[in-house]
Coordinates of C-alpha atoms in Angstrom, one line a residue:
M13 CA -20.4 -17.0 -3.8
T14 CA -19.7 -17.9 -0.2
I15 CA -16.4 -17.5 1.9
E16 CA -15.9 -21.1 1.7
D17 CA -15.9 -21.0 -2.2
I18 CA -13.4 -18.4 -2.1
D19 CA -11.0 -20.7 0.2
A20 CA -11.7 -23.8 -2.5
L21 CA -10.9 -21.7 -5.5
E22 CA -8.0 -22.7 -7.7
F23 CA -6.5 -20.4 -10.2
D24 CA -4.6 -21.3 -13.6
I25 CA -3.2 -18.1 -14.9
T26 CA -0.7 -16.6 -17.2
C27 CA 1.4 -13.7 -16.0
P28 CA 0.0 -10.5 -17.5
S29 CA 3.5 -9.2 -18.2
C30 CA 5.7 -12.1 -19.6
K31 CA 2.8 -14.7 -20.3
S32 CA 4.4 -17.3 -18.4
N33 CA 2.4 -20.1 -16.6
D34 CA 4.9 -20.1 -13.5
V35 CA 2.7 -18.1 -11.5
E36 CA 1.9 -18.5 -7.7
V37 CA -1.6 -17.2 -6.5
S38 CA -2.4 -16.9 -2.6
Q39 CA -5.3 -16.0 -1.1
K40 CA -6.7 -15.6 2.7
I41 CA -9.9 -14.6 4.1
L42 CA -9.4 -12.2 7.5
D43 CA -12.1 -10.8 9.5
I44 CA -10.0 -7.5 10.6
P45 CA -11.5 -5.9 13.9
H46 CA -13.2 -2.4 13.3
F47 CA -13.1 -3.3 9.5
S48 CA -14.9 -6.2 7.9
K49 CA -14.2 -9.5 6.4
V50 CA -11.5 -9.3 3.5
W51 CA -10.4 -11.4 0.7
L52 CA -6.7 -10.9 0.3
Y53 CA -4.9 -12.3 -2.7
N54 CA -1.4 -12.0 -4.3
I55 CA -0.2 -12.8 -7.7
K56 CA 3.4 -13.5 -8.3
C57 CA 5.3 -14.7 -11.4
N58 CA 8.2 -16.8 -10.6
N59 CA 9.7 -16.0 -14.3
C60 CA 9.8 -12.1 -14.5
G61 CA 8.8 -10.9 -10.9
Y62 CA 5.6 -9.5 -11.7
K63 CA 3.5 -8.9 -8.5
H64 CA -0.1 -7.8 -7.9
N65 CA -1.7 -7.8 -4.4
D66 CA -5.4 -6.4 -3.7
M67 CA -7.8 -6.7 -0.9
L68 CA -11.5 -7.1 -1.6
N69 CA -14.1 -6.3 1.2
L70 CA -16.5 -9.0 1.5
E71 CA -18.9 -7.0 3.6
S72 CA -20.2 -3.4 3.0
K73 CA -20.0 -1.0 5.9
E74 CA -20.6 2.9 6.6
A75 CA -17.7 4.8 5.7
T76 CA -15.7 5.3 8.8
R77 CA -13.0 8.0 9.9
Y78 CA -9.9 6.7 12.0
I79 CA -7.5 9.5 13.4
Y80 CA -4.2 7.9 14.7
R81 CA -1.4 10.0 16.0
V82 CA 2.2 8.8 16.0
E83 CA 3.9 9.7 19.2
N84 CA 6.9 7.4 19.4
A85 CA 8.8 4.8 17.4
R86 CA 6.6 1.9 18.5
D87 CA 3.9 3.4 16.8
Y88 CA 5.4 2.9 13.3
T89 CA 4.5 -0.8 13.7
S90 CA 0.9 0.1 13.9
K91 CA -1.3 -1.5 11.1
I92 CA -3.2 0.6 8.5
V93 CA -5.8 -1.1 6.7
R94 CA -7.3 1.0 3.4
S95 CA -10.1 -0.3 1.3
A96 CA -9.8 0.4 -2.4
N97 CA -12.0 3.3 -1.9
G98 CA -10.4 4.7 1.3
T99 CA -8.3 7.8 1.6
V100 CA -5.0 7.9 3.9
R101 CA -4.1 11.4 5.0
I102 CA -0.7 12.3 6.7
P103 CA -1.2 16.1 7.2
E104 CA 2.4 16.6 8.7
L105 CA 3.9 15.6 5.4
G106 CA 1.0 17.0 3.1
V107 CA 0.4 13.5 1.8
M108 CA -3.0 12.2 0.7
I109 CA -3.3 8.6 -0.6
E110 CA -6.6 8.8 -2.6
P111 CA -8.2 6.1 -4.5
G112 CA -7.9 6.2 -8.4
P113 CA -9.6 4.1 -11.2
S114 CA -7.4 1.1 -10.5
S115 CA -7.0 1.4 -6.8
T116 CA -6.3 -1.5 -4.6
G117 CA -6.8 -1.9 -0.8
F118 CA -3.8 -2.5 1.5
I119 CA -2.8 -3.6 4.8
N120 CA 0.4 -2.1 6.0
N121 CA 2.3 -0.7 9.0
I122 CA 2.9 3.2 9.5
E123 CA 6.6 2.6 8.6
G124 CA 5.6 0.6 5.4
V125 CA 3.3 3.5 4.2
L126 CA 6.0 6.1 4.8
Q127 CA 8.5 3.8 2.8
D128 CA 5.9 3.6 -0.1
V129 CA 5.4 7.4 -0.2
K130 CA 9.1 8.1 -0.1
E131 CA 9.9 5.6 -2.9
K132 CA 7.1 7.3 -5.1
V133 CA 9.0 10.7 -4.3
Q134 CA 12.2 9.2 -5.0
F135 CA 10.7 8.2 -8.6
L136 CA 9.6 11.8 -9.1
L137 CA 13.1 12.9 -8.1
K138 CA 14.7 10.8 -10.9
N139 CA 12.5 12.3 -13.5
T140 CA 12.8 16.0 -12.7
Q141 CA 13.3 18.3 -15.8
S142 CA 14.8 21.4 -13.7
E143 CA 16.7 22.0 -10.5
G144 CA 13.8 24.0 -9.2
E145 CA 11.8 20.8 -9.4
R146 CA 14.2 18.8 -7.9
E147 CA 14.6 21.4 -4.8
K148 CA 10.9 21.3 -4.4
I149 CA 10.9 17.5 -4.2
I150 CA 13.6 17.2 -1.9
H151 CA 12.1 20.1 0.3
Y152 CA 9.1 17.9 0.5
I153 CA 10.6 14.3 1.1
N154 CA 12.7 15.8 3.7
P155 CA 10.3 15.3 6.7
V156 CA 10.2 11.8 6.0
S157 CA 13.7 11.3 6.4
Y158 CA 13.5 11.0 10.1
T159 CA 12.7 7.4 9.7
H160 CA 15.8 5.1 9.1
L161 CA 15.2 5.2 5.5
T162 CA 17.9 6.9 3.2
L163 CA 17.5 9.1 0.2
P164 CA 19.4 9.3 -3.2
T165 CA 21.9 12.2 -3.6
N166 CA 21.5 12.7 -7.4

C-alpha cells in the first residue's frame, strides 16, 4: 500500500460502541520532522460520542531518545510525538507513560499530556477505597496543579 492509496481510502464503518452508522472517519498523512511519516486517523460516532484516535508509523527508524526540559510557560505548547511503542517520562512528577498491548501513538503538547495525566489520576481518586489511598493520590497530583487545571475536592 502506498501513501497515495491511504489518502484515497474510504471507510464504511459501524460504531463499535452503539452500532450506529453515523460515524465520521478522518485521516491525514504527516511528515513530522525528527520523527517519520505517520498516518493519523480519527473515528468519531455522532450518535454516542465514541472516539478513537491513532497514529501509525509509515516508516521504520531506530529508537531515539529526546530530552526536553520545560523552563517557562511558553514551553507548555511544545509538541510531543509518541509512537505506539514509545515511552514518555516526566521524572519531576514520577510519571512514566509506557506502551501497552493496545497502545496508540499520539501528538500532543506538554500541557495536554499533563492534562491527560491529571485526568487519569482524578479517575483513580474517584475510585479509592480508603482515606490513606486518597491522601497518596492527592499528594501525587499536587505537583501537576501548578498548571491552570483544577482538582476535584471530593
